[in-house]
Coordinates of C-alpha atoms in Angstrom, one line a residue:
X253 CA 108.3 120.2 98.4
X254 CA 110.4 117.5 97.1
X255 CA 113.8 117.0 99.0
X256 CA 116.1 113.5 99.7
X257 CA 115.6 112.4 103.1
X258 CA 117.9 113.4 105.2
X259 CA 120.2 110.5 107.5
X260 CA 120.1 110.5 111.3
X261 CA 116.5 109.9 111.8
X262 CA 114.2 107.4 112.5
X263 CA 111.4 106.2 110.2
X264 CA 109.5 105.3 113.2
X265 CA 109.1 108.9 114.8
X266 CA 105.6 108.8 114.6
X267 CA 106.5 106.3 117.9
X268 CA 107.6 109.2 119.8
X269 CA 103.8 111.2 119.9
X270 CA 102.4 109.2 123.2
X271 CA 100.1 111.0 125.1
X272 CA 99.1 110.1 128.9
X273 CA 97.5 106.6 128.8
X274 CA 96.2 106.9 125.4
X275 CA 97.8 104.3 123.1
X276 CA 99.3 106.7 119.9
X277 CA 97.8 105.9 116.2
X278 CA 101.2 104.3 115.2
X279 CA 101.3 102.0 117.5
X280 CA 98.1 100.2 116.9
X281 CA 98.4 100.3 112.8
X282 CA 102.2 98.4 114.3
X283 CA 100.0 96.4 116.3
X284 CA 97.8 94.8 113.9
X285 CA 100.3 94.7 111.0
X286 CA 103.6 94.1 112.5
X287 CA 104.6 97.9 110.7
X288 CA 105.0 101.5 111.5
X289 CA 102.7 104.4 110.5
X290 CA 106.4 105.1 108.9
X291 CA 106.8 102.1 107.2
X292 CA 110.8 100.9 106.7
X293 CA 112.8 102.5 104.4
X294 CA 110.9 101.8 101.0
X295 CA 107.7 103.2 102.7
X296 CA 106.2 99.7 102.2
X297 CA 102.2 100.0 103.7
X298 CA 100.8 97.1 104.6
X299 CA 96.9 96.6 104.6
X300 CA 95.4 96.0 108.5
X301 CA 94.4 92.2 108.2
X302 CA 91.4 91.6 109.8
X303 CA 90.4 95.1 110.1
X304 CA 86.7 96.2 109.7
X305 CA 85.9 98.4 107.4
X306 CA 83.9 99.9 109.6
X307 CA 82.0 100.0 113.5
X308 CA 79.9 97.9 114.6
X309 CA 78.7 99.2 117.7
X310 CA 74.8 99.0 119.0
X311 CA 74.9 102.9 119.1
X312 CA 75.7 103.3 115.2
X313 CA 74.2 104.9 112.9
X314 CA 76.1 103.1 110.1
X315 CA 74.1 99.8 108.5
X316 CA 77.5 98.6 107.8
X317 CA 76.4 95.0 107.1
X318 CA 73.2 95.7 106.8
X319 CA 71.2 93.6 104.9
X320 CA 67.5 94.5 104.4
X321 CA 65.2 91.3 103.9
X322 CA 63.0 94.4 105.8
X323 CA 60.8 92.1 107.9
X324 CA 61.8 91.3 111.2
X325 CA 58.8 89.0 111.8
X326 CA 58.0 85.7 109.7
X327 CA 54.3 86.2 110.5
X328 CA 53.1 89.6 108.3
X329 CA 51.4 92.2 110.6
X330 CA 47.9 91.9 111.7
X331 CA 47.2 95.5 111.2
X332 CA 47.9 96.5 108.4
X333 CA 49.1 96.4 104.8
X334 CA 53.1 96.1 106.5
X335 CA 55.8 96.3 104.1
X336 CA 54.7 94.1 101.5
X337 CA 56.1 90.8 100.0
X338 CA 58.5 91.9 98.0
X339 CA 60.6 93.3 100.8
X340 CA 59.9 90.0 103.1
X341 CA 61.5 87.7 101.1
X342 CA 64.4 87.1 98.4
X343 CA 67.9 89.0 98.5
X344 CA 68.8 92.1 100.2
X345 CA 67.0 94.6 98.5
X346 CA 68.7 96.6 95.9
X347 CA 65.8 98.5 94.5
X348 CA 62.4 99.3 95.4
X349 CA 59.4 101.8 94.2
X350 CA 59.4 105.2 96.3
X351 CA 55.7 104.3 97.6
X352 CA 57.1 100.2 99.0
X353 CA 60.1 102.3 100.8
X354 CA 57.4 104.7 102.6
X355 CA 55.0 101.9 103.7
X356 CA 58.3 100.4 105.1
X357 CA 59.1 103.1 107.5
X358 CA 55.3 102.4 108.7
X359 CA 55.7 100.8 112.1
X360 CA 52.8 98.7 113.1
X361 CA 51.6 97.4 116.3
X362 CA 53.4 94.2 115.0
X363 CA 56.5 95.5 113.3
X364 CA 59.1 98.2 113.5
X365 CA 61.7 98.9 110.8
X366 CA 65.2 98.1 111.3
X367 CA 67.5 101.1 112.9
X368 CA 69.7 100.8 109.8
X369 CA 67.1 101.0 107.4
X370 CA 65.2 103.7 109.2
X371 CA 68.5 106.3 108.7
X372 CA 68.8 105.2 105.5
X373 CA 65.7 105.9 103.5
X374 CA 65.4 108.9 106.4
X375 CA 68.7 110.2 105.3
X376 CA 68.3 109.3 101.3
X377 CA 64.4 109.8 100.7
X378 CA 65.1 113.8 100.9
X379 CA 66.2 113.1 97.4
X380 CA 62.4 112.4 95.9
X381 CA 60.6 114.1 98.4
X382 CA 60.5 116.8 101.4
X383 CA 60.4 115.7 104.6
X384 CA 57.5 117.2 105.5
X385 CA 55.6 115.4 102.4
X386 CA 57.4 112.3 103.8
X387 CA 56.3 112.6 107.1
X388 CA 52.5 113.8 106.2
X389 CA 52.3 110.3 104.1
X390 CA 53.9 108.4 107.5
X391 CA 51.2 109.9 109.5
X392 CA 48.4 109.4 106.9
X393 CA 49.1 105.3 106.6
X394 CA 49.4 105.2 110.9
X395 CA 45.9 106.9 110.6
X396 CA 44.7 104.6 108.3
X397 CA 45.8 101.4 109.3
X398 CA 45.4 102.0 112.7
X399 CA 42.2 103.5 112.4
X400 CA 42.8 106.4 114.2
X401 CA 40.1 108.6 113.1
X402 CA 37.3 106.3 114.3
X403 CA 35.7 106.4 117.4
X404 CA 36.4 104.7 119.9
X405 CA 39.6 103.7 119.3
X406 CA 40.7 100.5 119.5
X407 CA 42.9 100.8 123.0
X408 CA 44.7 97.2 122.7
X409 CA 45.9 97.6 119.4
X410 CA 46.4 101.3 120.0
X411 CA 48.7 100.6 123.3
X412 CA 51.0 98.3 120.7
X413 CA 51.2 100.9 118.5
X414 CA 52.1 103.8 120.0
X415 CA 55.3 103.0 121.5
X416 CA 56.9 102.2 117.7
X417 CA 55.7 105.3 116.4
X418 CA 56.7 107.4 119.2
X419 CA 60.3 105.5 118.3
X420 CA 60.0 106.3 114.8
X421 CA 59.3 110.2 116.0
X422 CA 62.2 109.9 118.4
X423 CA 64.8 108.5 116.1
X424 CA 64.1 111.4 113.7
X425 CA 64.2 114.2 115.6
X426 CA 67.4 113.2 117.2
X427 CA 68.8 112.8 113.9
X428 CA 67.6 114.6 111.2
X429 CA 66.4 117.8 114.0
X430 CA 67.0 120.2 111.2
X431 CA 63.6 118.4 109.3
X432 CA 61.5 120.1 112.3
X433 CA 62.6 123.0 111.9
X434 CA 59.4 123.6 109.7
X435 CA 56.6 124.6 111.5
X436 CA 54.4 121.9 109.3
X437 CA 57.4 119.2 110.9
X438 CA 55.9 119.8 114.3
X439 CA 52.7 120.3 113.5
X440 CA 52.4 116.4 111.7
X441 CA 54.4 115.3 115.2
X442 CA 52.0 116.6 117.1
X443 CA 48.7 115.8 115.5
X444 CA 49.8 112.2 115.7
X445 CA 50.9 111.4 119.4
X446 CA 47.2 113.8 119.5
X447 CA 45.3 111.2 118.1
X448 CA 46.9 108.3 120.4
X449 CA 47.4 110.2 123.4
X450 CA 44.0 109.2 124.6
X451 CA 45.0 105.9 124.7
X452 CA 47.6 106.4 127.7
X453 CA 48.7 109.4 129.6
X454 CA 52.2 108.5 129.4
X455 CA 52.1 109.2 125.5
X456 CA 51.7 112.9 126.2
X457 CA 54.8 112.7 128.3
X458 CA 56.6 111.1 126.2
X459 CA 55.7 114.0 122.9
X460 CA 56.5 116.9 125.6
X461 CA 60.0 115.0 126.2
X462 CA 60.5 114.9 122.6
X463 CA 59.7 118.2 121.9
X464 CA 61.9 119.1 124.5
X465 CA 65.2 117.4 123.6
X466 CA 64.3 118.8 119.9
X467 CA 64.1 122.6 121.0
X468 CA 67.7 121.8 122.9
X469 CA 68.8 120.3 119.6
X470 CA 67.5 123.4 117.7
X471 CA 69.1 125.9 120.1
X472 CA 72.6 124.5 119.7
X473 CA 72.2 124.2 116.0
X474 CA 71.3 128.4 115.7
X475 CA 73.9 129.1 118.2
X476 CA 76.8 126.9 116.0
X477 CA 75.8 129.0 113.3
X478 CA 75.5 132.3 115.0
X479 CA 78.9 131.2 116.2
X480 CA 80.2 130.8 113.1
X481 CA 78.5 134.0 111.5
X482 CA 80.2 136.5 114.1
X483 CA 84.2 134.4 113.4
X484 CA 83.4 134.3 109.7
X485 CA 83.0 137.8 110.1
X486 CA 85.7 138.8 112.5
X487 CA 89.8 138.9 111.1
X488 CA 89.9 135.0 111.3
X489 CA 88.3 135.4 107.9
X490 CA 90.2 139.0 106.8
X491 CA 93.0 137.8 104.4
X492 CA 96.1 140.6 104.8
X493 CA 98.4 142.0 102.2
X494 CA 101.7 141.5 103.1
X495 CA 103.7 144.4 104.8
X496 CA 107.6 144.6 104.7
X497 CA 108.0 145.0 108.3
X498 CA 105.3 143.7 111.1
X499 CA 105.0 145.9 113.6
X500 CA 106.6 144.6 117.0
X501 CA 103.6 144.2 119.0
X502 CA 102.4 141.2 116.1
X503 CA 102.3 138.0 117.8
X504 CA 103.1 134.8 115.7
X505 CA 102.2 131.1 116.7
X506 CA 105.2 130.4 118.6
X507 CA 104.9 133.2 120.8
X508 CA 101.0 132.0 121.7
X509 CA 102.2 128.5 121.7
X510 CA 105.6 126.2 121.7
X511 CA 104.3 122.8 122.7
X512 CA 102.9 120.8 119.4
X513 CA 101.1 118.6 121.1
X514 CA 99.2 121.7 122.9
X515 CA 98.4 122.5 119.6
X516 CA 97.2 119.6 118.1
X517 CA 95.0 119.7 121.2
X518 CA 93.6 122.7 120.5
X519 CA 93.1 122.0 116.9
X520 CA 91.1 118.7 117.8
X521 CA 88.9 121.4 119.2
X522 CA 88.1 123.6 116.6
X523 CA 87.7 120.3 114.5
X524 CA 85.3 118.4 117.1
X525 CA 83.4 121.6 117.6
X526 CA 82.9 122.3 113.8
X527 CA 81.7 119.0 113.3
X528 CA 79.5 118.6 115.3
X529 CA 77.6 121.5 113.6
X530 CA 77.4 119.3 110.4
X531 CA 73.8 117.3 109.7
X532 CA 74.0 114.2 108.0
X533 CA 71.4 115.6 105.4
X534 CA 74.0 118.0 104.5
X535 CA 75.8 115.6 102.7
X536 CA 72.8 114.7 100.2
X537 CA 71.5 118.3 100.2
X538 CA 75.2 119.2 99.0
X539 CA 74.7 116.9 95.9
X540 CA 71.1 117.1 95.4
X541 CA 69.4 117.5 91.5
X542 CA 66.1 117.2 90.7
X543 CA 64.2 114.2 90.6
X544 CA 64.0 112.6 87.2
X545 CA 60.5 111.6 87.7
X546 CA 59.1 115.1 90.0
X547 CA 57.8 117.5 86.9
X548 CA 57.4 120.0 89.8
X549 CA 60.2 121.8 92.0
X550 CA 63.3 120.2 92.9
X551 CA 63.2 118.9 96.9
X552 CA 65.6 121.9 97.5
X553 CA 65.0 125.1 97.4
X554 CA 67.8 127.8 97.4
X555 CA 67.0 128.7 100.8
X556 CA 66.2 124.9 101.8
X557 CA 69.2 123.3 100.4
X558 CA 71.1 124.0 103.4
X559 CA 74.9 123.2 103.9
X560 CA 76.6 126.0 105.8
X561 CA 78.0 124.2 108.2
X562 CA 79.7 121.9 106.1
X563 CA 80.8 125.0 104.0
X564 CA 82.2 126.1 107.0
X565 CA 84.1 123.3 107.9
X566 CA 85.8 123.5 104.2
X567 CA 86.4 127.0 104.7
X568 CA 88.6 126.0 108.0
X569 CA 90.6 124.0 106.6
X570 CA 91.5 126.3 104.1
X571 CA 92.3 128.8 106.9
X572 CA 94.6 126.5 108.8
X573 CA 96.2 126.2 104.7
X574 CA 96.8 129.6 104.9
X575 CA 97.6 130.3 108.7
X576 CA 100.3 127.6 108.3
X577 CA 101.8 128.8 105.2
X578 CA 101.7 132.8 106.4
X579 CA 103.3 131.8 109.8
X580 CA 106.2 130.4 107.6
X581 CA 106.7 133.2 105.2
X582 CA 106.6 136.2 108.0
X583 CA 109.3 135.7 109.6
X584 CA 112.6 137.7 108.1
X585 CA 115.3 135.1 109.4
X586 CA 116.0 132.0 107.5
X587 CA 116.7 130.5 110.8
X588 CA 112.8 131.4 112.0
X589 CA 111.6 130.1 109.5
X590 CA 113.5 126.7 109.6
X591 CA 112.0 126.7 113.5
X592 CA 108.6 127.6 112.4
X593 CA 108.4 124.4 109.5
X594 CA 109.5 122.0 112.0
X595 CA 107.3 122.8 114.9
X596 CA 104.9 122.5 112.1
X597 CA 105.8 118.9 111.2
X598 CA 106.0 118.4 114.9
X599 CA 102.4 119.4 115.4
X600 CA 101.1 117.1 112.0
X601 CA 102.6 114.2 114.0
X602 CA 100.7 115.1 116.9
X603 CA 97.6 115.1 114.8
X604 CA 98.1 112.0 113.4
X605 CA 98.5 110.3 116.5
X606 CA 95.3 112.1 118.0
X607 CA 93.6 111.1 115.1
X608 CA 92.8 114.3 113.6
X609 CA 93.5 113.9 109.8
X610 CA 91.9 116.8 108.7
X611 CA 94.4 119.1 110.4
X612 CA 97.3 117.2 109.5
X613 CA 96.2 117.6 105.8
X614 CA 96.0 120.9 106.6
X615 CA 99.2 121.2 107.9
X616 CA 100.9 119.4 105.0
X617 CA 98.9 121.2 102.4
X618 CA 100.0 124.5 103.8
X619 CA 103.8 123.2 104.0
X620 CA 103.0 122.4 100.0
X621 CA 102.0 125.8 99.0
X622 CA 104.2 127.2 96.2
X623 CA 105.2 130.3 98.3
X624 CA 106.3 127.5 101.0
X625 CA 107.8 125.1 98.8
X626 CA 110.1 127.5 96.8
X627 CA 111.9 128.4 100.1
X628 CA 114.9 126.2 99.3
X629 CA 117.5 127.9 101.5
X630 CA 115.2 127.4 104.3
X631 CA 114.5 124.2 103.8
X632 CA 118.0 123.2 103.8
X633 CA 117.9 123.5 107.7
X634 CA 115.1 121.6 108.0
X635 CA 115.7 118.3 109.4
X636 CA 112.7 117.0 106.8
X637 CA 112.7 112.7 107.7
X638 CA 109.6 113.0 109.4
X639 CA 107.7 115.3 107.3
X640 CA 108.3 112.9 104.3
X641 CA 106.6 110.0 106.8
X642 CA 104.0 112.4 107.3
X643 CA 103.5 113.2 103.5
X644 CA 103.5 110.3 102.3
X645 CA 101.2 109.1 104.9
X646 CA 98.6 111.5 103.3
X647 CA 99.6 110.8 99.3
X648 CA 97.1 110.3 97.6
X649 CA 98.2 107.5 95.2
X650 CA 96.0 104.7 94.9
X651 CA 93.3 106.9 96.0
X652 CA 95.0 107.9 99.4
X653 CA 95.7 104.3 100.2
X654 CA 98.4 104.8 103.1
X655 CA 95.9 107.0 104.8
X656 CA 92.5 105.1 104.6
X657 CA 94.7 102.4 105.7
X658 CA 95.6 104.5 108.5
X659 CA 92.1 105.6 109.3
X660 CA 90.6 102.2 109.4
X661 CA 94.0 102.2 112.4
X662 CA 92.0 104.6 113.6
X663 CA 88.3 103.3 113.5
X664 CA 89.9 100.2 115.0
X665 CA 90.8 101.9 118.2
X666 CA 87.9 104.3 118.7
X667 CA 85.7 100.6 118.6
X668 CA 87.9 99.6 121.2
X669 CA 88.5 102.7 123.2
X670 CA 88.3 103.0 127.1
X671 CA 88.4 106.6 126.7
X672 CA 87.7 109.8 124.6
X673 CA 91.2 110.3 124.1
X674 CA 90.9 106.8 122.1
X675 CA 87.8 107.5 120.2
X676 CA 88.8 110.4 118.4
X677 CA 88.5 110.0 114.4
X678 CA 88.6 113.3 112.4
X679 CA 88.2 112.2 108.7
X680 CA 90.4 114.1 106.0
X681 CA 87.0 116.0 105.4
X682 CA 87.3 117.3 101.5
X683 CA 88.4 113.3 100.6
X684 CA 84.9 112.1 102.3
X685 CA 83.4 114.9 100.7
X686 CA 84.9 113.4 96.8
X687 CA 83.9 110.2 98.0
X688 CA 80.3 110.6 98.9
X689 CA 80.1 113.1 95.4
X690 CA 81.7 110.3 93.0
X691 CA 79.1 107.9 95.3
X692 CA 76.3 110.1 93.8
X693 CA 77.5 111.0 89.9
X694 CA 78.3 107.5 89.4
X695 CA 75.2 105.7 90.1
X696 CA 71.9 106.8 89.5
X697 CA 69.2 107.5 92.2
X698 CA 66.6 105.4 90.1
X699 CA 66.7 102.6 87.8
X700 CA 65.1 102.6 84.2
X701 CA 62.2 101.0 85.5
X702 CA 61.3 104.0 88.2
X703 CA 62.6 102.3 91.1
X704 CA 64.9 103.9 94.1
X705 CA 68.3 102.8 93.6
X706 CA 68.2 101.6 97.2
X707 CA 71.9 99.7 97.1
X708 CA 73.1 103.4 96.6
X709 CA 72.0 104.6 99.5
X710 CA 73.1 101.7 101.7
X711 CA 76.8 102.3 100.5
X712 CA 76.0 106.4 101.3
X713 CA 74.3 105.8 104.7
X714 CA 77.3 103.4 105.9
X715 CA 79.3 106.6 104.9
X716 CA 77.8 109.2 106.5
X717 CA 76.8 107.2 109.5
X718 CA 80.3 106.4 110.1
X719 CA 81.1 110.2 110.0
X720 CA 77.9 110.8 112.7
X721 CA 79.3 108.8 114.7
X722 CA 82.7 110.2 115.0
X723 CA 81.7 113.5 115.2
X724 CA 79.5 113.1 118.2
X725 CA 83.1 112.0 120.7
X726 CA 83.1 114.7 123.2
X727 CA 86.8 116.3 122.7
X728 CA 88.6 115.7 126.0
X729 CA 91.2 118.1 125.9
X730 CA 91.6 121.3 127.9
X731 CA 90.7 124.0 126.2
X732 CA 93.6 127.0 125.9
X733 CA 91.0 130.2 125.2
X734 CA 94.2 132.7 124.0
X735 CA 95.4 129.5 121.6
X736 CA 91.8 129.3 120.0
X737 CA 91.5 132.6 119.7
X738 CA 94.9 132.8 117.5
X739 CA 93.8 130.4 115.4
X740 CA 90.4 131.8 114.8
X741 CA 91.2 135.1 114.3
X742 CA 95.2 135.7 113.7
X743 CA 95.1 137.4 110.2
X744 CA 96.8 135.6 107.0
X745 CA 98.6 136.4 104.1
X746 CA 96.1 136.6 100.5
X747 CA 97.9 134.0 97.6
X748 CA 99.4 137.1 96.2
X749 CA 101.2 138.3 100.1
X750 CA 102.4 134.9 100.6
X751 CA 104.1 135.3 97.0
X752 CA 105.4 138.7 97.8
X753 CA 106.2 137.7 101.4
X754 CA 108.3 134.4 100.3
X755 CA 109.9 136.5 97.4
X756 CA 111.1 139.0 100.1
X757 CA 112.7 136.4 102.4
X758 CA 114.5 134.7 99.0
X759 CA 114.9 136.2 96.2
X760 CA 113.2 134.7 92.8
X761 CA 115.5 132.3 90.9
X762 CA 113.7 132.9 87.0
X763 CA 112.5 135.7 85.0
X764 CA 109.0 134.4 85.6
X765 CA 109.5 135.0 89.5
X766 CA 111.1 138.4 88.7
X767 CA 108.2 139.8 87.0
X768 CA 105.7 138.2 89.8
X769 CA 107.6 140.1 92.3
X770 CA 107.9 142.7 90.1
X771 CA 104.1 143.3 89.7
X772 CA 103.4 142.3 93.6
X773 CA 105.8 144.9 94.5
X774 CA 103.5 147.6 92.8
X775 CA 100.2 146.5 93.6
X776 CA 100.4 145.5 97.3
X777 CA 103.6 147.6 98.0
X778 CA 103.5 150.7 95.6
X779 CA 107.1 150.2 94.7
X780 CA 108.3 150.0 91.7

């Protein structure tokens, strides 16, 4: 949809969208850059001076910054072999051999790994080997170098020990829960805090409380997917072939909802409660080939290499695509359809200022759609300034540079949020997506010489640890059951009805168009 902007209205409407207390997304990108999300009249975007690139927060999972000398102590542990010397000293480590990383993640009664590294190699070693392989060889070296299989155990070094590795346990299983759901996960767990347990009562306390948040992490995980088993399989997913006249009784968006902001809310939703669905080993399992080096099976099986949730999440934003492009092509009055557009745009700018990006790319893409875009008599009485701020906000020249400059806006405030309103940051998922996949096809997971390309998966843990982070804010908006319900499971036009449903409402303008219609006429119509 390309149109000149029209006179009358402000640039800076993005201003308008406060909510309550919570300071809008325009106003602090203005704040730090002395600009509007609009930008003045030549759509000049300035970069955020002094903005991080991303949070820093104790609670992160991102090792934004991170720089792994690996050895938090000068003096080398006492009890074992440690990480080694080549991790202790030198540079931050670029590259390593699969075997140093492993003893690495080895805490011993001296030394425990960094966070950041621990969700790294946690989060990348899936790549050369299973987790459960991974976690076997953990539990091997404790045994080892802790001598765990003598008897008597040594109780002093024991007592220092077992706190770190009960840490290690921890930190996985709150992260990575969907590792354990292999029997032979819990069963390596187990036989561990086993073989220290005798040591102090408190360690068996400590494995039934893990065990215990881990079943309530499981639980949810099924029940997201159940969840989104039964809507994938109810209308929301049902596309519809266009009919000439909708009976009366069909409801349509504006009926179920007139407030944008209402919406937006409810959108944030869907979004907040999709995403939390999504692992972060998703995003390697989605990418994963077989290891270069492993002659045997790839780490993934078909049934292992598990992304639905993420595949979910791409298939709703596709939906909204569709929902917003079929709530504009039904209606039969020009004038309807002119309303419906700009409580669309009314609704992006909501989302932008709540911080949901992927909705308001949803929006806009659905606004793009051909069927959409060729409605030139309706878009004449669309008053279109602010849905140019909004598009350009999202073009995506120099790789989408007005809106990562926007998100890091965004980032900004959720680091220095008093509220949940404040932390909300919903990524424009499919660009995250490209940019973790271009991340993984352009450099290689080992180097010539056999070792992990470790630098990689720095840059890929900062990435997807940002994302973790952002998906675990608790959405505080009210939810509106009939609204979610609509947008779940209101039916939508195929490509082909939104052609037929848009050549209804204005008639085609070439031959090409004629013969579209045409054809559409007699295989969704039986007219001829």
């Amino acid at each position: 949809m390309h149109k000149e902007r029209e006179g009358g209205e402000s640039s800076a409407v993005l201003r308008e969208g406060v909510f309550l207390s919570c300071q809008p997304l325009d106003s602090v990108i203005k704040e730090k850059t002395g600009k509007s999300a609009g930008g003045d009249e030549n759509y000049v975007y300035v970069e955020l001076g002094g903005m991080p690139q991303t949070l820093c927060s104790s609670t992160m999972f991102t090792p934004s910054g991170f720089s792994p000398h690996l050895v938090s102590s000068e003096e080398p542990p006492q009890d074992g072999p440690g990480p080694g010397p080549e991790l202790a000293e030198g540079p931050p480590l670029t590259s390593a051999s699969l075997d140093t990383l492993i003893q690495h993640l080895v805490p011993t009664a001296e030394y425990y790994p960094e966070k950041a590294y621990v969700f790294t190699f946690l989060l990348s070693s899936r790549l050369f080997i299973p987790p459960h392989e991974l976690l076997s060889r953990v539990c091997q070296l404790c045994i080892k170098q802790q001598q765990l299989d003598q008897i008597p155990l040594d109780m002093v070094k024991v007592r220092k020990f077992g706190p770190k590795i009960l840490q290690l346990l921890t930190e996985w299983t709150e992260t990575f829960p969907s590792d354990f759901r292999e029997e032979q996960m819990v069963g390596h767990l187990k036989d561990i805090i086993h073989r220290i347990a005798p040591c102090d009562e408190a360690y068996w306390k400590t494995m039934n409380q893990i065990l215990q948040n881990l079943n309530q992490k499981l639980a949810a995980l099924n029940q997201g997917e159940e969840s989104m088993v039964k809507v994938n399989a109810s209308a929301s997913d049902k596309m519809v072939a266009f009919k000439t006249k909708p009976p009366p009784i069909q409801k349509d968006i504006l009926s179920i909802c007139s407030d944008p902001y209402t919406l937006a809310q409810q959108l944030t939703h869907i979004e907040l409660e999709r995403l939390s669905h999504i692992g972060p080993e998703e995003f390697v399992q989605a990418f994963a080939q077989k290891d270069s080096l492993d002659s045997s099976q790839p780490c993934f099986s078909d049934q292992k290499k598990k992304t639905s949730n993420l595949e979910a999440y791409v298939k709703w934003f596709n939906r909204l695509c569709y929902l917003v492009a079929t709530e504009i092509c039904m209606p039969a009055k020009k004038k309807q359809r002119a309303l419906v557009i700009e409580f669309f745009i009314d609704v992006a700018r909501e989302c932008f200022n709540i911080g949901n990006f992927n909705s308001l790319m949803a929006i806009i893409s659905g606004m793009n759609m051909s069927p959409v875009s060729r409605l030139k008599k309706t878009w004449g009485k669309v008053k279109t300034a602010k849905f140019f701020i909004l598009e350009h906000q999202m073009d995506p020249t120099g790789n989408f540079y007005n809106y990562r400059t926007a998100l890091k806006g965004a980032a900004h405030r959720s680091q220095t949020a008093h509220s949940n309103r404040e932390k909300i940051v919903i990524p424009f998922f499919s660009l995250l997506i490209k940019d973790i996949y271009f991340l993984n096809e352009g450099c290689a997971n080992r180097l010539p010489n056999g070792h992990v390309n470790f630098e990689k998966f720095v840059e890929l843990a900062r990435q997807v640890g940002e994302f973790m982070t952002w998906k675990q804010v608790e959405c505080p908006f009210e939810q509106e059951r009939n609204i979610l319900h609509y947008l779940h499971t209101a039916p939508i036009f195929t490509e082909d009805g939104l052609y037929l449903a848009s050549y209804e409402s204005e008639s085609p303008e070439n031959q090409v168009e004629k013969d579209r219609w045409k054809s559409l006429r007699t295989t969704i119509l039986g007219k001829t």
